Coordinates of C-alpha atoms in Angstrom, one line a residue:
Chain D
M11 CA 0.0 0.0 0.0
N12 CA 2.7 2.5 1.0
L13 CA 4.9 1.7 -1.9
L14 CA 1.9 2.0 -4.3
L15 CA 1.1 5.5 -2.9
D16 CA 4.8 6.6 -3.1
G17 CA 5.1 5.0 -6.6
L18 CA 2.1 6.8 -7.9
L19 CA 3.2 10.1 -6.3
V20 CA 6.6 9.8 -7.9
L21 CA 5.0 9.1 -11.3
A22 CA 2.8 12.1 -10.9
L23 CA 5.8 14.3 -9.9
L24 CA 7.9 13.2 -12.9
W25 CA 5.0 13.4 -15.3
S26 CA 3.9 16.9 -14.2
A27 CA 7.5 18.2 -14.3
W28 CA 7.9 16.7 -17.8
R29 CA 4.6 18.2 -19.1
A30 CA 5.4 21.5 -17.5
L31 CA 8.8 21.8 -19.3
A32 CA 7.7 20.4 -22.6
S33 CA 4.3 22.1 -22.9
P34 CA 3.9 24.2 -26.1
D35 CA 2.4 27.2 -24.5
L36 CA 3.6 29.2 -21.5
A37 CA 0.4 29.5 -19.5
R38 CA 0.1 25.7 -19.4
A39 CA 3.8 25.4 -18.4
V40 CA 3.2 27.7 -15.4
V41 CA 0.0 26.1 -14.2
L42 CA 1.5 22.6 -14.5
F43 CA 4.5 23.9 -12.5
I44 CA 2.2 25.1 -9.7
V45 CA 0.7 21.6 -9.7
F46 CA 4.3 20.2 -9.5
G47 CA 4.8 22.4 -6.3
L48 CA 1.7 20.9 -4.7
L49 CA 2.8 17.4 -5.5
M50 CA 6.2 18.2 -3.9
A51 CA 4.4 19.2 -0.7
L52 CA 2.7 15.8 -0.7
A53 CA 6.1 14.1 -1.4
W54 CA 7.6 15.8 1.7
A55 CA 4.7 14.6 3.8
R56 CA 5.3 11.1 2.6
L57 CA 9.0 11.4 3.4
N58 CA 7.9 12.2 7.0
A59 CA 9.5 15.7 6.7
P60 CA 6.5 17.8 8.0
D61 CA 8.7 20.9 8.3
I62 CA 9.5 20.9 4.6
A63 CA 5.9 20.0 3.7
L64 CA 4.8 23.1 5.6
A65 CA 7.4 25.3 3.9
E66 CA 6.7 23.9 0.5
A67 CA 3.0 24.5 1.0
A68 CA 3.4 28.0 2.3
I69 CA 5.9 29.1 -0.4
G70 CA 4.7 27.0 -3.3
A71 CA 1.0 27.9 -3.0
G72 CA 1.5 31.3 -1.6
L73 CA 4.5 32.8 -3.4
T74 CA 5.9 30.9 -6.3
G75 CA 2.5 30.6 -8.0
A76 CA 1.7 34.3 -7.6
L77 CA 5.2 35.3 -8.8
L78 CA 5.1 33.1 -11.9
L79 CA 1.5 34.1 -12.8
D80 CA 2.4 37.7 -12.4
A81 CA 5.4 37.3 -14.7
L82 CA 3.2 35.5 -17.2
G83 CA 0.7 38.3 -17.1
R84 CA 3.4 40.8 -17.9
L85 CA 4.7 38.8 -20.8
Q86 CA 1.4 38.4 -22.5
P87 CA 0.1 41.9 -23.3
G88 CA -3.4 42.5 -22.1
T89 CA -4.6 43.0 -25.6
G90 CA -5.2 39.3 -26.0
A91 CA -2.5 38.7 -28.4
P92 CA -1.4 35.1 -28.2
A93 CA 1.4 34.3 -25.8
P94 CA 4.8 34.5 -27.3
E95 CA 4.9 30.9 -28.5
S96 CA 8.4 29.5 -28.5
P97 CA 7.6 26.0 -29.3
A98 CA 9.3 23.6 -26.9
Q99 CA 9.2 20.9 -29.6
P100 CA 12.6 20.2 -31.1
P101 CA 13.2 22.4 -34.2
A102 CA 12.4 20.8 -37.5
N103 CA 15.9 20.9 -39.1
R104 CA 18.2 17.9 -38.7
A105 CA 21.0 19.8 -36.9
G106 CA 18.5 21.0 -34.3
R107 CA 17.1 17.5 -33.8
R108 CA 20.6 16.0 -33.4
W109 CA 21.4 18.7 -30.8
T110 CA 18.3 17.9 -28.8
G111 CA 18.9 14.2 -29.1
S112 CA 22.5 14.5 -27.8
V113 CA 21.5 16.8 -24.9
A114 CA 18.8 14.3 -23.9
L115 CA 21.3 11.5 -24.2
V116 CA 23.8 13.3 -21.9
A117 CA 21.1 14.1 -19.4
G118 CA 20.0 10.5 -19.5
L119 CA 23.6 9.2 -18.9
L120 CA 24.0 11.7 -16.0
A121 CA 20.7 10.4 -14.5
A122 CA 21.9 6.7 -14.9
A123 CA 25.3 7.5 -13.4
L124 CA 23.7 9.3 -10.4
A125 CA 21.2 6.5 -9.9
Y126 CA 24.0 3.9 -10.0
A127 CA 25.8 6.0 -7.4
L128 CA 22.7 6.0 -5.2
F129 CA 22.6 2.3 -5.0
Q130 CA 26.4 1.9 -4.4
L131 CA 26.6 4.4 -1.5
P132 CA 27.8 2.6 1.6
A133 CA 25.8 3.1 4.8
P134 CA 26.7 6.3 6.6
T135 CA 29.3 5.8 9.3
V136 CA 28.2 8.9 11.3
R137 CA 24.5 8.6 12.3
L138 CA 23.4 12.2 12.3
P139 CA 19.9 11.7 13.8
E140 CA 21.4 10.0 16.8
Q141 CA 23.9 12.8 17.3
V142 CA 21.2 15.4 17.1
A143 CA 19.0 13.4 19.5
A144 CA 22.0 13.1 21.9
N145 CA 22.5 16.8 22.1
M146 CA 18.8 17.8 22.2
A147 CA 19.0 18.6 25.9
A148 CA 21.5 21.4 25.4
S149 CA 19.8 22.8 22.3
G150 CA 17.1 24.8 24.2
V151 CA 14.3 23.5 22.0
D152 CA 12.5 20.1 21.8
H153 CA 12.1 19.9 18.0
P154 CA 15.2 18.4 16.2
V155 CA 14.9 20.4 13.0
T156 CA 14.7 23.7 14.8
A157 CA 17.6 22.7 17.0
V158 CA 19.7 21.9 13.9
L159 CA 18.5 25.1 12.1
L160 CA 19.0 27.6 14.9
N161 CA 21.5 26.0 17.2
F162 CA 23.8 23.3 15.8
R163 CA 23.9 24.8 12.3
G164 CA 23.0 28.4 13.3
Y165 CA 25.9 29.7 11.3
D166 CA 24.3 28.4 8.0
T167 CA 21.0 30.0 8.8
L168 CA 22.7 33.3 9.6
L169 CA 24.4 33.3 6.2
E170 CA 21.2 32.1 4.5
V171 CA 19.2 35.1 5.7
A172 CA 22.0 37.2 4.4
V173 CA 21.6 35.6 1.0
L174 CA 17.9 36.5 1.1
L175 CA 18.8 40.1 1.9
I176 CA 21.2 40.1 -1.0
A177 CA 18.5 38.8 -3.4
L178 CA 16.2 41.6 -2.2
I179 CA 19.0 44.2 -2.6
G180 CA 19.5 42.8 -6.1
L181 CA 15.9 43.4 -6.8
L182 CA 16.1 47.0 -5.5
T183 CA 19.0 47.9 -7.6
L184 CA 17.1 46.8 -10.7
G185 CA 14.6 49.6 -10.1
P186 CA 11.1 49.9 -11.4
A187 CA 9.9 47.3 -13.9
A188 CA 10.3 48.4 -17.5
G189 CA 7.8 45.7 -18.7
R190 CA 4.2 46.3 -19.4
P191 CA 2.3 46.7 -16.2
A192 CA 0.1 43.8 -15.5
A193 CA -3.5 44.9 -16.3
P194 CA -5.0 45.2 -12.8
G195 CA -8.3 43.3 -12.8
P196 CA -11.5 45.2 -11.9
A197 CA -11.8 45.8 -8.1
N198 CA -13.4 42.7 -6.8
P199 CA -15.5 43.4 -3.7
L200 CA -15.7 39.7 -2.9
L201 CA -12.0 39.4 -2.9
K202 CA -11.6 42.3 -0.5
A203 CA -14.0 40.5 1.8
L204 CA -12.0 37.3 1.6
A205 CA -8.7 39.2 2.2
R206 CA -10.2 40.8 5.3
L207 CA -11.4 37.4 6.5
L208 CA -8.2 35.4 5.8
V209 CA -5.4 37.8 6.5
P210 CA -6.0 38.1 10.3
L211 CA -6.2 34.3 10.4
M212 CA -2.9 34.0 8.4
I213 CA -1.2 36.3 10.9
L214 CA -2.5 34.3 13.8
S215 CA -1.4 31.1 12.1
A216 CA 2.0 32.6 11.5
G217 CA 2.3 33.4 15.2
Y218 CA 1.2 29.9 16.0
L219 CA 3.8 28.4 13.6
L220 CA 6.5 30.7 15.1
W221 CA 5.6 29.6 18.7
A222 CA 5.2 25.9 17.7
G223 CA 8.7 25.8 16.1
A224 CA 10.2 25.2 19.5
H225 CA 8.5 21.8 20.1
R226 CA 7.0 20.6 16.8
P227 CA 7.3 21.4 13.1
G228 CA 7.0 25.1 12.5
G229 CA 9.4 28.0 12.9
A230 CA 10.5 31.3 11.4
F231 CA 10.7 30.3 7.8
Q232 CA 7.2 28.8 7.5
A233 CA 5.8 31.7 9.6
G234 CA 7.6 34.3 7.4
A235 CA 6.4 32.6 4.2
L236 CA 2.8 32.8 5.6
L237 CA 3.1 36.5 6.4
A238 CA 4.4 37.1 2.9
A239 CA 1.5 35.2 1.4
A240 CA -0.8 37.4 3.4
A241 CA 0.8 40.5 1.9
V242 CA 0.4 38.9 -1.6
L243 CA -3.3 38.3 -1.0
L244 CA -3.7 41.9 0.2
H245 CA -2.0 43.2 -2.9
L246 CA -4.1 41.0 -5.2
A247 CA -7.2 42.3 -3.4
Q248 CA -5.9 45.8 -4.1
L249 CA -5.9 46.5 -0.4
L250 CA -2.1 46.9 -0.3
P251 CA -0.4 49.1 -2.9
A252 CA 2.9 48.0 -4.5
W253 CA 6.0 49.1 -2.7
A254 CA 8.1 51.8 -4.2
S255 CA 11.7 51.9 -3.0
P256 CA 11.6 51.1 0.7
G257 CA 11.6 53.9 3.3
R258 CA 13.5 54.0 6.6
L259 CA 11.0 51.9 8.6
L260 CA 10.7 49.2 5.9
R261 CA 14.5 49.0 5.6
L262 CA 14.7 48.5 9.3
G263 CA 12.1 45.8 9.1
L264 CA 13.8 44.1 6.2
A265 CA 17.2 44.0 7.9
G266 CA 16.0 43.7 11.5
G267 CA 15.9 39.9 11.8
F268 CA 19.4 39.6 10.3
L269 CA 20.7 42.3 12.6
I270 CA 19.2 40.7 15.7
F271 CA 20.8 37.3 14.7
L272 CA 24.1 39.1 14.1
G273 CA 23.9 40.9 17.4
V274 CA 23.3 37.7 19.3
A275 CA 26.2 36.0 17.5
A276 CA 28.4 39.0 18.3
A277 CA 27.4 38.9 22.0
L278 CA 28.1 35.2 22.2
L279 CA 31.4 35.8 20.5
A280 CA 32.5 37.5 23.7
E281 CA 32.3 34.1 25.4
G282 CA 34.8 32.7 22.9
A283 CA 32.7 30.6 20.5
L284 CA 30.6 31.4 17.5
L285 CA 26.9 30.9 18.0
T286 CA 27.0 28.3 20.8
Y287 CA 24.3 29.4 23.1
P288 CA 24.7 28.9 26.8
P289 CA 22.3 26.0 27.5
A290 CA 20.4 28.0 30.1
Q291 CA 19.3 30.9 27.8
A292 CA 19.4 28.9 24.6
G293 CA 15.6 28.6 24.4
G294 CA 15.0 32.3 25.0
L295 CA 17.7 33.4 22.5
I296 CA 16.3 31.1 19.8
L297 CA 12.8 32.4 20.3
L298 CA 14.1 36.0 20.1
I299 CA 16.1 35.2 16.9
E300 CA 13.1 33.4 15.4
A301 CA 10.7 36.2 16.2
G302 CA 13.0 38.7 14.5
L303 CA 13.5 36.3 11.6
T304 CA 9.7 35.8 11.1
V305 CA 9.1 39.5 10.7
S306 CA 12.1 40.1 8.5
L307 CA 11.5 37.0 6.3
G308 CA 7.9 38.0 5.9
L309 CA 8.9 41.4 4.7
I310 CA 11.7 40.2 2.5
L311 CA 9.6 37.5 0.8
A312 CA 6.7 39.9 0.4
G313 CA 9.1 42.5 -1.0
L314 CA 10.2 40.0 -3.7
F315 CA 6.6 40.1 -4.9
L316 CA 5.5 43.7 -4.1
L317 CA 8.5 45.8 -4.9
F318 CA 7.8 47.6 -8.2
A319 CA 4.9 45.3 -8.8
G320 CA 2.7 48.3 -9.4
A321 CA 2.1 50.2 -12.6
E322 CA 5.1 51.3 -14.6
E323 CA 6.6 54.2 -12.7
R324 CA 8.2 57.0 -14.8
P325 CA 11.9 56.4 -14.1
Chain C
M13 CA -19.8 3.1 16.8
L14 CA -17.8 6.2 16.4
E15 CA -15.4 4.3 14.2
A16 CA -18.1 3.2 11.8
L17 CA -19.6 6.7 11.5
S18 CA -16.2 8.1 10.9
A19 CA -15.5 5.5 8.2
L20 CA -18.8 6.3 6.6
L21 CA -18.1 10.0 6.5
L22 CA -14.6 9.5 5.0
L23 CA -16.1 7.3 2.3
A24 CA -18.8 9.9 1.5
G25 CA -16.1 12.5 1.3
A26 CA -14.0 10.5 -1.1
G27 CA -17.2 10.0 -3.2
F28 CA -17.6 13.7 -3.5
Y29 CA -14.0 14.1 -4.5
L30 CA -14.6 11.6 -7.2
A31 CA -17.7 13.4 -8.3
G32 CA -15.7 16.7 -8.5
T33 CA -12.9 15.1 -10.5
V34 CA -15.2 13.4 -12.9
G35 CA -17.2 16.6 -13.3
L36 CA -14.0 18.5 -14.1
L37 CA -13.1 16.0 -16.8
R38 CA -16.5 15.6 -18.4
F39 CA -18.3 19.0 -18.2
P40 CA -18.3 21.1 -21.4
D41 CA -17.5 24.6 -20.3
V42 CA -15.8 26.6 -17.6
Y43 CA -18.9 27.5 -15.7
A44 CA -20.1 23.9 -15.3
R45 CA -16.6 22.8 -14.3
L46 CA -16.6 25.4 -11.6
H47 CA -19.7 23.8 -10.1
A48 CA -18.0 20.4 -10.1
L49 CA -14.8 21.8 -8.6
T50 CA -16.6 23.4 -5.7
K51 CA -18.4 20.2 -4.9
A52 CA -15.1 18.5 -4.4
D53 CA -14.0 21.4 -2.3
N54 CA -16.8 21.9 0.2
L55 CA -18.4 18.5 0.5
G56 CA -15.5 16.3 -0.3
L57 CA -13.2 18.1 2.1
G58 CA -16.0 18.8 4.5
L59 CA -17.0 15.2 5.1
T60 CA -13.4 14.1 5.3
V61 CA -12.8 16.7 7.9
L62 CA -15.9 15.6 9.9
G63 CA -14.8 12.0 9.6
L64 CA -11.4 12.8 11.0
A65 CA -12.6 15.2 13.6
L66 CA -14.5 12.3 15.2
Q67 CA -11.2 10.5 15.7
A68 CA -9.3 13.5 17.0
D69 CA -7.7 12.8 20.3
S70 CA -8.4 16.2 21.8
L71 CA -11.0 18.9 21.4
A72 CA -8.3 21.3 20.2
A73 CA -7.2 19.0 17.4
A74 CA -10.8 18.5 16.4
L75 CA -11.5 22.2 16.3
K76 CA -8.4 22.9 14.3
L77 CA -9.6 20.3 11.8
L78 CA -13.0 21.9 11.7
L79 CA -11.4 25.3 11.1
I80 CA -10.0 24.1 7.8
W81 CA -13.4 23.5 6.3
P82 CA -14.8 27.1 6.3
L83 CA -11.5 28.4 5.1
A84 CA -11.6 26.1 2.1
L85 CA -15.3 27.2 1.5
A86 CA -14.5 30.9 1.6
A87 CA -11.4 30.5 -0.6
S88 CA -13.1 28.3 -3.3
A89 CA -16.2 30.5 -3.4
T90 CA -14.2 33.6 -4.0
V91 CA -11.9 32.1 -6.5
S92 CA -14.8 30.5 -8.4
H93 CA -16.4 34.0 -8.5
A94 CA -13.2 35.6 -9.7
I95 CA -12.8 33.0 -12.4
A96 CA -16.4 33.1 -13.5
R97 CA -16.4 36.9 -13.6
R98 CA -13.2 37.0 -15.6
A99 CA -14.6 34.3 -18.0
A100 CA -17.7 36.4 -18.5
G101 CA -15.5 39.5 -19.0
L102 CA -13.7 37.6 -21.8
G103 CA -17.0 36.9 -23.4
L104 CA -17.2 33.2 -22.7
K105 CA -20.6 31.9 -23.4
P106 CA -22.1 29.2 -21.2
W107 CA -22.5 25.9 -23.1
R108 CA -25.8 25.4 -25.1
P109 CA -27.1 21.8 -25.6
E110 CA -27.3 22.4 -29.4
E111 CA -23.7 23.3 -29.6
K112 CA -21.2 20.6 -30.6
R113 CA -19.4 19.3 -27.5
P114 CA -15.9 20.9 -27.5
Chain B
M15 CA 13.9 -0.2 -2.3
S16 CA 12.8 1.9 0.7
A17 CA 10.6 5.0 0.2
G18 CA 13.6 7.3 0.8
L19 CA 15.5 5.7 -2.0
L20 CA 12.5 5.8 -4.3
Y21 CA 12.2 9.6 -3.8
A22 CA 16.0 10.0 -4.2
L23 CA 15.7 8.3 -7.6
A24 CA 12.9 10.6 -8.5
G25 CA 15.1 13.5 -7.4
V26 CA 17.9 12.3 -9.7
L27 CA 15.4 12.0 -12.7
L28 CA 14.0 15.5 -11.9
F29 CA 17.5 16.9 -11.7
A30 CA 18.4 15.5 -15.1
L31 CA 15.1 16.7 -16.5
G32 CA 15.7 20.2 -15.2
L33 CA 19.3 20.2 -16.6
G34 CA 18.1 19.1 -20.0
G35 CA 15.3 21.7 -19.8
I36 CA 17.8 24.5 -19.0
V37 CA 20.0 23.6 -22.0
L38 CA 17.2 23.0 -24.5
L39 CA 14.5 25.5 -23.8
R40 CA 14.9 29.0 -25.3
H41 CA 12.3 31.1 -23.5
A42 CA 13.7 32.6 -20.3
L43 CA 10.6 31.9 -18.2
R44 CA 10.8 28.2 -19.2
R45 CA 14.4 28.1 -18.1
I46 CA 13.4 29.5 -14.7
L47 CA 10.9 26.7 -14.4
A48 CA 13.6 24.2 -15.3
F49 CA 15.9 25.7 -12.7
N50 CA 13.3 25.2 -10.0
V51 CA 12.6 21.6 -11.1
M52 CA 16.4 20.9 -10.9
G53 CA 16.4 22.5 -7.4
S54 CA 13.5 20.3 -6.2
G55 CA 15.3 17.3 -7.6
A56 CA 18.4 18.1 -5.7
F57 CA 16.4 18.6 -2.5
L58 CA 14.6 15.2 -2.9
V59 CA 18.0 13.5 -3.3
L60 CA 19.3 15.2 -0.2
V61 CA 16.5 14.1 2.0
G62 CA 15.7 10.8 0.3
L63 CA 19.2 9.6 0.4
A64 CA 19.6 10.4 4.1
Q65 CA 16.5 8.5 4.9
R66 CA 17.0 5.6 2.6
D67 CA 16.8 3.1 5.5
G68 CA 13.8 4.7 7.2
G69 CA 13.7 7.2 10.0
A70 CA 13.6 11.0 9.8
D71 CA 17.0 12.8 9.6
P72 CA 16.6 16.4 10.8
V73 CA 19.9 17.7 9.4
P74 CA 19.2 17.4 5.7
Q75 CA 15.6 18.5 6.4
A76 CA 16.9 21.7 8.0
M77 CA 19.2 22.3 5.0
V78 CA 16.4 21.7 2.5
L79 CA 14.0 23.9 4.4
T80 CA 16.3 26.9 4.0
G81 CA 17.2 25.8 0.5
I82 CA 13.5 26.1 -0.5
V83 CA 13.4 29.7 0.8
V84 CA 16.6 30.6 -1.1
A85 CA 15.2 29.0 -4.2
V86 CA 12.1 31.2 -4.2
A87 CA 14.3 34.3 -3.6
A88 CA 16.5 33.3 -6.6
T89 CA 13.3 32.7 -8.7
A90 CA 11.9 36.2 -7.8
L91 CA 15.2 37.8 -8.7
A92 CA 15.3 35.9 -12.0
L93 CA 11.7 36.9 -12.8
A94 CA 12.6 40.6 -12.1
L95 CA 15.6 40.3 -14.5
L96 CA 13.2 38.7 -17.0
R97 CA 11.0 41.7 -16.9
R98 CA 14.0 43.8 -18.0
L99 CA 15.0 41.7 -20.9
P100 CA 14.5 43.5 -24.2
E101 CA 11.1 42.6 -25.6
D102 CA 12.3 40.8 -28.7
R103 CA 14.4 38.2 -27.0
P104 CA 12.4 36.8 -24.0
Chain P
M13 CA -7.7 5.1 13.2
T14 CA -10.3 3.4 11.0
G15 CA -7.5 2.0 8.7
L16 CA -9.4 3.7 5.9
E17 CA -7.1 6.7 5.7
A18 CA -4.2 5.2 3.7
P19 CA -6.4 3.6 1.0
L20 CA -8.5 6.8 0.8
A21 CA -5.3 8.8 0.4
L22 CA -4.4 6.5 -2.4
F23 CA -7.8 7.0 -4.0
L24 CA -7.4 10.8 -3.8
L25 CA -4.0 10.4 -5.5
V26 CA -5.7 8.5 -8.3
N27 CA -8.2 11.4 -8.6
L28 CA -5.3 13.8 -8.7
L29 CA -3.7 11.9 -11.6
A30 CA -6.9 12.0 -13.5
A31 CA -7.1 15.8 -12.9
L32 CA -3.5 16.0 -14.0
V33 CA -4.5 14.6 -17.4
R34 CA -7.1 17.4 -17.7
A35 CA -4.5 20.0 -16.6
A36 CA -2.1 18.8 -19.3
R37 CA -4.7 18.3 -22.0
G38 CA -7.1 21.1 -21.1
P39 CA -7.5 23.3 -24.2
T40 CA -8.2 26.5 -22.4
A41 CA -6.1 28.2 -19.7
A42 CA -9.1 28.1 -17.4
D43 CA -9.3 24.3 -17.5
R44 CA -5.7 24.1 -16.5
M45 CA -6.2 26.5 -13.6
L46 CA -9.4 24.7 -12.5
A47 CA -7.4 21.5 -12.4
A48 CA -4.7 23.2 -10.3
L49 CA -7.5 24.4 -7.9
L50 CA -8.8 20.9 -7.7
F51 CA -5.3 19.9 -6.8
G52 CA -5.3 22.4 -4.0
S53 CA -8.4 21.0 -2.3
T54 CA -7.5 17.4 -3.0
G55 CA -4.0 18.1 -1.6
V56 CA -5.6 19.4 1.6
G57 CA -7.7 16.3 1.8
M58 CA -4.7 14.0 1.2
L59 CA -2.6 15.8 3.8
L60 CA -5.3 15.4 6.4
L61 CA -5.7 11.7 5.6
L62 CA -1.9 11.2 5.6
A63 CA -1.8 12.9 9.0
Y64 CA -4.2 10.4 10.5
A65 CA -2.6 7.5 8.6
G66 CA 0.5 7.9 10.6
G67 CA 2.0 11.1 9.3
G68 CA 1.3 12.9 12.6
A69 CA -0.5 16.1 13.7
P70 CA 2.0 18.5 12.0
L71 CA 0.6 17.5 8.7
V72 CA -2.7 19.0 9.8
D73 CA -0.8 22.3 10.1
A74 CA 0.4 21.8 6.6
A75 CA -3.1 21.2 5.4
L76 CA -4.3 24.3 7.3
V77 CA -1.6 26.4 5.6
L78 CA -2.4 24.9 2.2
A79 CA -6.2 25.6 2.7
L80 CA -5.3 29.2 3.7
L81 CA -3.3 29.8 0.6
A82 CA -5.3 27.8 -2.0
A83 CA -7.1 31.0 -3.0
I84 CA -3.9 32.9 -3.9
A85 CA -2.9 31.0 -7.1
G86 CA -6.5 31.0 -8.3
V87 CA -6.9 34.7 -7.8
A88 CA -3.5 35.5 -9.2
F89 CA -4.5 33.5 -12.3
A90 CA -7.9 35.1 -12.7
Q91 CA -6.5 38.7 -12.3
R92 CA -3.1 38.7 -13.7
A93 CA -2.4 35.8 -16.1
W94 CA -5.6 35.2 -18.0
H95 CA -5.8 36.7 -21.4
R96 CA -7.5 35.3 -24.5
D97 CA -4.8 32.8 -25.5
R98 CA -5.7 32.3 -29.1
E99 CA -8.3 33.8 -31.3
G100 CA -11.6 32.0 -32.0
G101 CA -13.3 29.1 -30.2
D102 CA -14.1 29.3 -26.6
D103 CA -10.4 29.4 -25.9
A104 CA -9.6 31.6 -22.9

């Protein structure tokens, strides 16, 4: 039964990815990719990784779909002209077909080699789960993934938040969108009502996920993604205007989480080691960092969608 | 007793999911498919949630489950409205029996 | 053939599919999709391989969790760059 | 634990595959988006069933998040990305 469920899910994953990439028209490719994201969330649930299923659901359904559909809307002019059809089928001439065939062959060989390597891999000598479990007492939290994320590998998370900030700064340097502004749909009163109903609940759920991160799957990343999705919904309901270049307060919000994390790391440096929390205050420090991260991640991820998403500004 | 009732509800929920999917595959135009879609959403999901809520080990877990249902209702109603409104805006005519089936 | 190994194999296939897609597809938006498929494939291999003999391993799960967030940030940046490509060569 | 959860999750997955055929083959953009929306609600159903088939309570949180966000892709599609794809027919 289980293998049947996993087998079917893997087939659905592969097939939807293949159809998404090989589909002739762009709108179908984007929609099939959103379907692929949903299937990935189910795959993570089957791989008993609830944290990742939560993150994939929050980001796949909330952000990636909206980002891609918005980009698609900008590519197709509102005048109903057909989408720029660049046929994904291999070109008719022989050279083109030979090129496509050879690339497919190389990709196939790569897949075969990797698959062979998967089967040949010896059992791991260092059992990570047991190591994490052994040190859970000193981690300050009860949930292993959060312990790894914020305590044992806190350094990676610190740099990872910096990477998110850099992506946002990259977006800011690009300045206003030069492309056609997406034709804003007519103001939809029902959508405004839905946004007013759902957004408070999303914020409450984000708070719950933040708090739950200490002892069960949840945490700053999923909570931040949920807050960003709430901002996207508000923007789609035309209750939240697109952001121009961020003012002082928004800049503080964007960088705040990272600065708090950096501050805690610097303070701990005084005790001689990077990011090793004293066991007594570990729980409190992690919650402080996660709270700051939730707000900042929510603003950063929302900024990725909202910055310059409005009508074309006169540069 | 609770077990049997829960199993019954889960089966009914799965039945409505099937109805929604078959409706999506078979119905001729966007508007009819929206109807089928919302059946899968509110009744399929609703009965599944009810079936599982009976088995929840604590009241809080049962309430969280029951919270999912109205959320899905509100979301699917609004999205169906937005899509139908946009379809009408693009001049999509509802299907007429005498038309050829697409 | 545990579930973990099955998903790791699926990850390998998705990775190769995405790689082929990036090379073959010409439209920039399609290449961004192929890039995401490749990323998801790599994540599946990470977690699937670590759990090939059952059990949940929190270390790769934490890495993949942050990886997903970085992937969406990279996609957003790529889409912003896409908006600034000259119209004639999407 | 009625033991029904796992087979029903499998049943929903089969439904999902059928809807995937419509999403891939659907002539109009609306069909594809409807299939994606059906995926959303079927996905929530599956996550709930998997939660009670041994996946654990956290999957209920994932289902809650997915239910909260199911509307966003649909609305983004209806408002931003839906133009008349090709002339003629009921294509949209």
